mmCIF file of C-alpha atoms in Angstrom:
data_model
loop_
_atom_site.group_PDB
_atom_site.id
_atom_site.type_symbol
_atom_site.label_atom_id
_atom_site.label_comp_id
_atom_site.label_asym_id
_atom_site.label_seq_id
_atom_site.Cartn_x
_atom_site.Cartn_y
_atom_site.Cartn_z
ATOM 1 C CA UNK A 93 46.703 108.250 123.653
ATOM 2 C CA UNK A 94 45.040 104.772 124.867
ATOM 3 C CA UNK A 95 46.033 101.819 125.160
ATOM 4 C CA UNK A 96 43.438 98.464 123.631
ATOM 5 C CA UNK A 97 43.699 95.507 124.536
ATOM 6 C CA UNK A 98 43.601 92.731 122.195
ATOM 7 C CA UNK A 99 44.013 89.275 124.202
ATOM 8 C CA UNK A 100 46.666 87.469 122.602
ATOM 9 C CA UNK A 101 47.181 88.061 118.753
ATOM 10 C CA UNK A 102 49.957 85.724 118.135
ATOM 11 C CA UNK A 103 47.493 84.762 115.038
ATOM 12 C CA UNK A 104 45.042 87.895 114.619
ATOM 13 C CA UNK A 105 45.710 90.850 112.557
ATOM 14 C CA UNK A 106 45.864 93.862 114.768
ATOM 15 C CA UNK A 107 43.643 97.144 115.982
ATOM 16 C CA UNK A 108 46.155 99.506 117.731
ATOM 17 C CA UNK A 109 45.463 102.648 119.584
ATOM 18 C CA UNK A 110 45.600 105.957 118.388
ATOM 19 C CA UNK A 111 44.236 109.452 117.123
ATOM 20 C CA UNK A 112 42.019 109.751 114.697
ATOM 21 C CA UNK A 113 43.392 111.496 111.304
ATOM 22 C CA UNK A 114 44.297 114.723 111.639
ATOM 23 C CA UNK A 115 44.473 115.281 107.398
ATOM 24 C CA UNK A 116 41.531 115.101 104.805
ATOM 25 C CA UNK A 117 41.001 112.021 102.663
ATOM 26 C CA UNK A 118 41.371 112.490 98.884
ATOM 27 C CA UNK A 119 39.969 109.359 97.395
ATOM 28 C CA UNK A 120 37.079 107.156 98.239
ATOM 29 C CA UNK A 121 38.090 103.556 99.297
ATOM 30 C CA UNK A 122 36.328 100.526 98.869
ATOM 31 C CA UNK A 123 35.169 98.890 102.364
ATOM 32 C CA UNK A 124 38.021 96.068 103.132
ATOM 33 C CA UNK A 125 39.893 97.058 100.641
ATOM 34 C CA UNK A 126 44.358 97.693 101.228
ATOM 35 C CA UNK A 127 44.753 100.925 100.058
ATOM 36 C CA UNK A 128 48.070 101.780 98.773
ATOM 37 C CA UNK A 129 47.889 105.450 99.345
ATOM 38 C CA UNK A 130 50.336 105.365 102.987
ATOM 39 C CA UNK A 131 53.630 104.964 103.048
ATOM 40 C CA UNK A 132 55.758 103.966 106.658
ATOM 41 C CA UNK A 133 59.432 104.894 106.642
ATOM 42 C CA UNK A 134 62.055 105.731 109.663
ATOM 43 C CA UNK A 135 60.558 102.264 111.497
ATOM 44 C CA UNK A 136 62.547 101.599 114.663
ATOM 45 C CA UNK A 137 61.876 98.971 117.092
ATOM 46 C CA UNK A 138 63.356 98.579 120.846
ATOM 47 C CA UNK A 139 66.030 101.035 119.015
ATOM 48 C CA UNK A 140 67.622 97.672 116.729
ATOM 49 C CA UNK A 141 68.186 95.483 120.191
ATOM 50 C CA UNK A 142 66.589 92.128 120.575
ATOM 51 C CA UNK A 143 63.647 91.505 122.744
ATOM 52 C CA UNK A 144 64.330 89.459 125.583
ATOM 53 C CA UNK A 145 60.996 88.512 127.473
ATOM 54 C CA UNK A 146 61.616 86.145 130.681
ATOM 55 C CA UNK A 147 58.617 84.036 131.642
ATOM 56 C CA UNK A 148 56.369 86.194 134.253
ATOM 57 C CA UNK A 149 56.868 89.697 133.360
ATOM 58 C CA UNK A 150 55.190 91.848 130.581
ATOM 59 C CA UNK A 151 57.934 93.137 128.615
ATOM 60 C CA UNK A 152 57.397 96.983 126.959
ATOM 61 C CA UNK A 153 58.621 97.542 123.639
ATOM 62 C CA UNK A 154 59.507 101.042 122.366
ATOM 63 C CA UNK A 155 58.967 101.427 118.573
ATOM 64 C CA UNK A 156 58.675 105.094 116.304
ATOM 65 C CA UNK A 157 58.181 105.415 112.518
ATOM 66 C CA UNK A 158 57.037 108.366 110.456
ATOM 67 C CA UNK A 159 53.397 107.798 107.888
ATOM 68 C CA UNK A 160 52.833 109.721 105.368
ATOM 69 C CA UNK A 161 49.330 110.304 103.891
ATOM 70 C CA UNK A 162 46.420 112.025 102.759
ATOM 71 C CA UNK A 163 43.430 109.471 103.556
ATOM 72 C CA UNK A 164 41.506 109.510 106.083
ATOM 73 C CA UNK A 165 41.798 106.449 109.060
ATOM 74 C CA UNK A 166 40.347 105.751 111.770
ATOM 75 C CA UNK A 167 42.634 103.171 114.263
ATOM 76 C CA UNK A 168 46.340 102.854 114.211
ATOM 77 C CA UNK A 169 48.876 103.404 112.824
ATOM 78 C CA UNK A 170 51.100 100.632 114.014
ATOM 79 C CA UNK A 171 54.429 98.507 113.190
ATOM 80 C CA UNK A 172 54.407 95.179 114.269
ATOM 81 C CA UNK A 173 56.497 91.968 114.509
ATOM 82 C CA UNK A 174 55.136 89.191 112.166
ATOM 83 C CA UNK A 175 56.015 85.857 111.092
ATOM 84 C CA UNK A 176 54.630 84.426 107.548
ATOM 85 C CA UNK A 177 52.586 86.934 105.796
ATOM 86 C CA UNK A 178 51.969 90.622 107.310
ATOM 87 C CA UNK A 179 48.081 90.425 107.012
ATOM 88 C CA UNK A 180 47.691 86.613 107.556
ATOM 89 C CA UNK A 181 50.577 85.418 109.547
ATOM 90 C CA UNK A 182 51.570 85.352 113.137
ATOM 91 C CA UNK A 183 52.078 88.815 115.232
ATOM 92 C CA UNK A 184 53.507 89.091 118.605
ATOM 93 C CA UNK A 185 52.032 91.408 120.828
ATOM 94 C CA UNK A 186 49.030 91.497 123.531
ATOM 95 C CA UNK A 187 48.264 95.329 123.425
ATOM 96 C CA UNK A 188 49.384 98.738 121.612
ATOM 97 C CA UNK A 189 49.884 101.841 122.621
ATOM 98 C CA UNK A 190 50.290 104.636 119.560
ATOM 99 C CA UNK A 191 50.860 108.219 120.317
ATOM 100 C CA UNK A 192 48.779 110.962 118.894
ATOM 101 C CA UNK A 193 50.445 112.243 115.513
ATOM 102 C CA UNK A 194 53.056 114.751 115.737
ATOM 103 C CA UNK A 195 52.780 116.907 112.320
ATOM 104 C CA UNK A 196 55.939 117.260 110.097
ATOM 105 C CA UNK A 197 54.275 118.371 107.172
ATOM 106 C CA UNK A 198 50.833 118.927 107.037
ATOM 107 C CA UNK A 199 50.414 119.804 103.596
ATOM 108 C CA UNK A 200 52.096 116.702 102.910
ATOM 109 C CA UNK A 201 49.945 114.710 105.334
ATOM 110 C CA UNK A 202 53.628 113.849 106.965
ATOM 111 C CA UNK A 203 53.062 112.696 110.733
ATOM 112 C CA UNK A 204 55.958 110.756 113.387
ATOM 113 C CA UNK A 205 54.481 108.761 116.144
ATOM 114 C CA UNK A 206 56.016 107.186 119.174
ATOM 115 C CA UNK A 207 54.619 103.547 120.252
ATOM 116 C CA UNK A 208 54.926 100.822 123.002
ATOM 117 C CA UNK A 209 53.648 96.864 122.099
ATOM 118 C CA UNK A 210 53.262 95.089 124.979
ATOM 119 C CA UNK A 211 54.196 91.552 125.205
ATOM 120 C CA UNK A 212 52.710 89.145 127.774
ATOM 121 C CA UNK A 213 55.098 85.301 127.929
ATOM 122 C CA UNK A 214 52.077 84.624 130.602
ATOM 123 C CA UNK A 215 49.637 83.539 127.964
ATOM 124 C CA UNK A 216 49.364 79.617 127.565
ATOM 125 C CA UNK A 217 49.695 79.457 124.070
ATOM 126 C CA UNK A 218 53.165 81.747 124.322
ATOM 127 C CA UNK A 219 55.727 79.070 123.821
ATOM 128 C CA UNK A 220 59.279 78.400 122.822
ATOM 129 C CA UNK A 221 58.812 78.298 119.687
ATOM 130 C CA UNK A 222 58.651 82.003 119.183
ATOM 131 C CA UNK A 223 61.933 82.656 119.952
ATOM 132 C CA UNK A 224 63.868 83.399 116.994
ATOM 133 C CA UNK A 225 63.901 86.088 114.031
ATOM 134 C CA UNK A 226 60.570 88.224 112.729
ATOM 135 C CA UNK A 227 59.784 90.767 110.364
ATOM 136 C CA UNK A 228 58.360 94.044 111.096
ATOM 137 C CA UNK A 229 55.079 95.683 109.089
ATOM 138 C CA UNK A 230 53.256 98.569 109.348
ATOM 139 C CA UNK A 231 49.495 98.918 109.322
ATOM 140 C CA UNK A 232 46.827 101.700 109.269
ATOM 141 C CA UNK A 233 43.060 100.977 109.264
ATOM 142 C CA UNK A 234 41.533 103.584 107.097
ATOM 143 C CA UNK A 235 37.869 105.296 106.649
ATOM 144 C CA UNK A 236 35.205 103.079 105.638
ATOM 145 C CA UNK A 237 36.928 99.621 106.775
ATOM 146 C CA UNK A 238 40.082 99.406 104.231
ATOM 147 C CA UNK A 239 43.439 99.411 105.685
ATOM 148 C CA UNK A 240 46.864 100.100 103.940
ATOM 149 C CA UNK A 241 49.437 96.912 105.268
ATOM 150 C CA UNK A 242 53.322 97.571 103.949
ATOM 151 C CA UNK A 243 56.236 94.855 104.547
ATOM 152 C CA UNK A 244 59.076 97.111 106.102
ATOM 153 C CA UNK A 245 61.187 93.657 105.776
ATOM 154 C CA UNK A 246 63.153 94.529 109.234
ATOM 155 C CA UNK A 247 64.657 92.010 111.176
ATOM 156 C CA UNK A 248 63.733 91.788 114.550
ATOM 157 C CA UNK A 249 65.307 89.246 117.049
ATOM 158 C CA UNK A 250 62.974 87.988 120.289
ATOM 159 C CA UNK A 251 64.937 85.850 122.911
ATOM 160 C CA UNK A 252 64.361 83.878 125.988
ATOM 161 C CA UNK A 253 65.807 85.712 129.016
ATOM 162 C CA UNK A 254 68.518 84.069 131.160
ATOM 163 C CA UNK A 255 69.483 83.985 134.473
ATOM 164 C CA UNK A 256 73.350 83.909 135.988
ATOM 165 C CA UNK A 257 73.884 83.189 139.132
ATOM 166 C CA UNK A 258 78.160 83.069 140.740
ATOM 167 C CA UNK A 259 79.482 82.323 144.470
ATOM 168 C CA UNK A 260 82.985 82.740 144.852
ATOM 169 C CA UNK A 261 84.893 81.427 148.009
ATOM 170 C CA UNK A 262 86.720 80.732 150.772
ATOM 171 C CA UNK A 263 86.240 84.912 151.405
ATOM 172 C CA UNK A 264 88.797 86.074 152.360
ATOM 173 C CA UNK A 265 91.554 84.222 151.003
ATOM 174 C CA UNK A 266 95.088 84.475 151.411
ATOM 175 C CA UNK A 267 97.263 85.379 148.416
ATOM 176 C CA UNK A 268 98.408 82.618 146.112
ATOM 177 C CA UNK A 269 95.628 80.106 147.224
ATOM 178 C CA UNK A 270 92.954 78.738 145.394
ATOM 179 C CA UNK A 271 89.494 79.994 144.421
ATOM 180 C CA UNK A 272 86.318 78.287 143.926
ATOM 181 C CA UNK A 273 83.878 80.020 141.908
ATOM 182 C CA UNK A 274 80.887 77.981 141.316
ATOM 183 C CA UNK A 275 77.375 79.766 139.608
ATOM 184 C CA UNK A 276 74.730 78.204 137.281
ATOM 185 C CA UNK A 277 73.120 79.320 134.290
ATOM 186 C CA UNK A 278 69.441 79.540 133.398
ATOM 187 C CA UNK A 279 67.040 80.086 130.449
ATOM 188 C CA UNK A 280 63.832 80.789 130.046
ATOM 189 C CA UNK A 281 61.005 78.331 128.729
ATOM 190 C CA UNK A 282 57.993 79.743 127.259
ATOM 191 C CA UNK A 283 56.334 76.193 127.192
ATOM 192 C CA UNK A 284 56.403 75.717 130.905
ATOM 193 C CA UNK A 285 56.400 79.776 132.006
ATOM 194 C CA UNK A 286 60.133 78.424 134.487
ATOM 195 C CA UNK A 287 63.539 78.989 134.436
ATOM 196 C CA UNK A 288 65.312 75.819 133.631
ATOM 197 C CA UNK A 289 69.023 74.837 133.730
ATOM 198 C CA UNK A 290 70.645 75.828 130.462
ATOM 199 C CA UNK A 291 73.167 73.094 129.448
ATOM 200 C CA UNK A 292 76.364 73.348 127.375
ATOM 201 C CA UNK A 293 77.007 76.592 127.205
ATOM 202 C CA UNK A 294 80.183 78.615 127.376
ATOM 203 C CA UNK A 295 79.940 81.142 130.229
ATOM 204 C CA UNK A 296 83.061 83.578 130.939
ATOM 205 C CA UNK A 297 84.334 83.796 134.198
ATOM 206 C CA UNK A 298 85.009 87.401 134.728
ATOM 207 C CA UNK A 299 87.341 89.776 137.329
ATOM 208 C CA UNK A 300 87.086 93.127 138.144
ATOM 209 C CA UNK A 301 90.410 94.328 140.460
ATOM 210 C CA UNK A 302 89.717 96.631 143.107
ATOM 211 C CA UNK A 303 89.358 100.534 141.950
ATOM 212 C CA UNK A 304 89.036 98.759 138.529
ATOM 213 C CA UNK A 305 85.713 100.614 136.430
ATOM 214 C CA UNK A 306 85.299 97.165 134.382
ATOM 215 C CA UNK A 307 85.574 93.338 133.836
ATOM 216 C CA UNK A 308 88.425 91.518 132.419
ATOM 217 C CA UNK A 309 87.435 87.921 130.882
ATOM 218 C CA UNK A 310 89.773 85.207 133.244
ATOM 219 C CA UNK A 311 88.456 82.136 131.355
ATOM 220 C CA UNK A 312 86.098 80.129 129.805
ATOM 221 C CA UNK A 313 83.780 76.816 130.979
ATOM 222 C CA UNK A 314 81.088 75.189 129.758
ATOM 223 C CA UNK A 315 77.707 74.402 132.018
ATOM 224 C CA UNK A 316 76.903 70.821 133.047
ATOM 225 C CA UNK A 317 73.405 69.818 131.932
ATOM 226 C CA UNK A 318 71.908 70.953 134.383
ATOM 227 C CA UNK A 319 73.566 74.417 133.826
ATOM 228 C CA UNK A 320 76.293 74.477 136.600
ATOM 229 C CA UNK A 321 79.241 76.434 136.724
ATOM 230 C CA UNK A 322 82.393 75.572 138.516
ATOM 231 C CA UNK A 323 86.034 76.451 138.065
ATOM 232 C CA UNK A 324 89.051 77.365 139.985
ATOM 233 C CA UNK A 325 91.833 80.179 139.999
ATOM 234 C CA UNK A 326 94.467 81.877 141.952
ATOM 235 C CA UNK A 327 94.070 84.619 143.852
ATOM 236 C CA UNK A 328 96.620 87.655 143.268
ATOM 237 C CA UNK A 329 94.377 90.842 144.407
ATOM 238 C CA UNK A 330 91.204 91.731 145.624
ATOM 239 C CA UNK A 331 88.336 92.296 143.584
ATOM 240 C CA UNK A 332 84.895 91.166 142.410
ATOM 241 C CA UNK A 333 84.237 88.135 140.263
ATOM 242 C CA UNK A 334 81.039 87.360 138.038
ATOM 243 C CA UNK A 335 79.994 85.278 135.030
ATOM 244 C CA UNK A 336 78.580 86.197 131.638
ATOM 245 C CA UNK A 337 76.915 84.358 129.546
ATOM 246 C CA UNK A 338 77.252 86.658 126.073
ATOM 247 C CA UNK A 339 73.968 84.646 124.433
ATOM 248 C CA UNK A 340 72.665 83.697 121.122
ATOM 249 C CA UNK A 341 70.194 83.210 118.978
ATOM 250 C CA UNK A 342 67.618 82.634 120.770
ATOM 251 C CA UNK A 343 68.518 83.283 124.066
ATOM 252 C CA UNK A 344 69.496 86.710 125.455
ATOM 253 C CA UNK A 345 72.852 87.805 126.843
ATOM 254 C CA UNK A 346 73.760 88.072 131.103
ATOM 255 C CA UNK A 347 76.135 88.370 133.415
ATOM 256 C CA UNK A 348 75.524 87.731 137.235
ATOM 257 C CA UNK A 349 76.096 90.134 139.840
ATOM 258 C CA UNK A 350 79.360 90.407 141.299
ATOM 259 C CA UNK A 351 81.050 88.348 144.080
ATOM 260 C CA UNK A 352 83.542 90.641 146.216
ATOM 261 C CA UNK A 353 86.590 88.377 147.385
ATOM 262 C CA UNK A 354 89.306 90.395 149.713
ATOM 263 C CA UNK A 355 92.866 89.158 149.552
ATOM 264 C CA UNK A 356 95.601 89.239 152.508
#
């Protein structure tokens, strides 16, 4: 398999990698023409999760679907988040990798592939703004320049990453005394390619007793506007404390890492 690199094709329609056919055309197609003869079906991207991309880091995207056809083609196949209109709109990926096709049914012309879109926030024309819902569509570039584009109409959600950071103190503290536990909460902007304070959100304070194997939620604040977190509680037994911010729409889901306290 190989992987081409497109620059970014936020507004481009899309060449992936991949095999040449491995099945004999049928039918003559006119050159540029979308052929309806291909048909995409068990499409799965990043396995249903949203994509959270932070603001330095390519982010790798998993994706698999199965094609079915008889026509020759020459680049893909691929699936593919898009905004507006499959073949015209916006798409949201810097490079594809597609696997070579792995034959179900080769009198049927049945193939699965495995793929991985690549998605660079580093660009300057990646912004906020593409946070949100898209669609997903599936493309295959056939013999003689025609292609075969269908709508698979599957939600896809792509988030700004977030940061959580939590300090707990005095350490140690005696038993019955009072615990600060003070953190701050951080999003990513697209716009700017920082991490910025993340005001007004409702972060859970969370405890984890000693020989415990998970979190208990403690309470609830909200972040100042500049995305501080501070709150106080009593302390009864040793154990780790940590925040988690549980998301939303547009912004993905984190919890710090944990903040031992012992208690005597």
């Amino acid at each position: 398999m190989e992987k081409t690199t497109m620059g970014w094709a936020m507004r481009s329609t899309a060449v992936a990698a991949g095999a040449v056919a491995v099945f004999t055309g049928v039918t003559a197609v006119p050159a540029g023409a979308a052929e309806g003869g291909v048909s995409f079906s068990r499409v799965t991207v990043n396995s249903g999760k949203p994509i959270v991309i932070g603001t330095t880091k390519e982010v790798v995207v998993p994706a698999s679907f199965r094609m079915t056809t008889k026509l020759k083609y020459d680049y893909g196949p691929t699936v593919f988040p898009y905004r507006g209109k499959p073949d015209s709109g916006d798409t949201l990926h810097s490079s594809v990798i597609t696997s070579d096709c792995q034959v179900v049914d080769k009198a049927k012309g049945v193939c699965d592939f495995e793929e991985w879109l690549y998605i660079d926030p580093r660009y300057s024309d990646f912004g906020n703004a593409y946070a949100g819902t898209w669609k997903t569509a599936a493309r295959v570039f056939l013999a003689g320049d025609a292609y075969d584009t269908d709508d698979k109409n599957l939600p896809l959600q792509v988030k700004r990453a977030t940061t959580v950071t939590v300090n707990a103190s005095p350490e140690p503290v005696a038993a019955g005394k009072t615990i600060t536990v003070t953190g701050r909460v951080e999003r990513a902007n697209w716009d700017t390619h920082t991490y910025q304070g993340y005001g007004g959100r409702t972060v859970s304070l969370q405890f984890k007793a000693s020989g415990a194997s998970s979190y208990t939620t403690v309470k609830k604040t909200t972040s100042s506007s500049t995305g501080s977190l501070k709150t106080t509680v009593k302390a009864t037994k040793p154990g780790t404390w940590r925040w988690t911010y549980y998301g939303n729409s547009t912004s993905g889901a984190k919890s710090s890492t944990g903040d031992y306290v012992a208690v005597k």
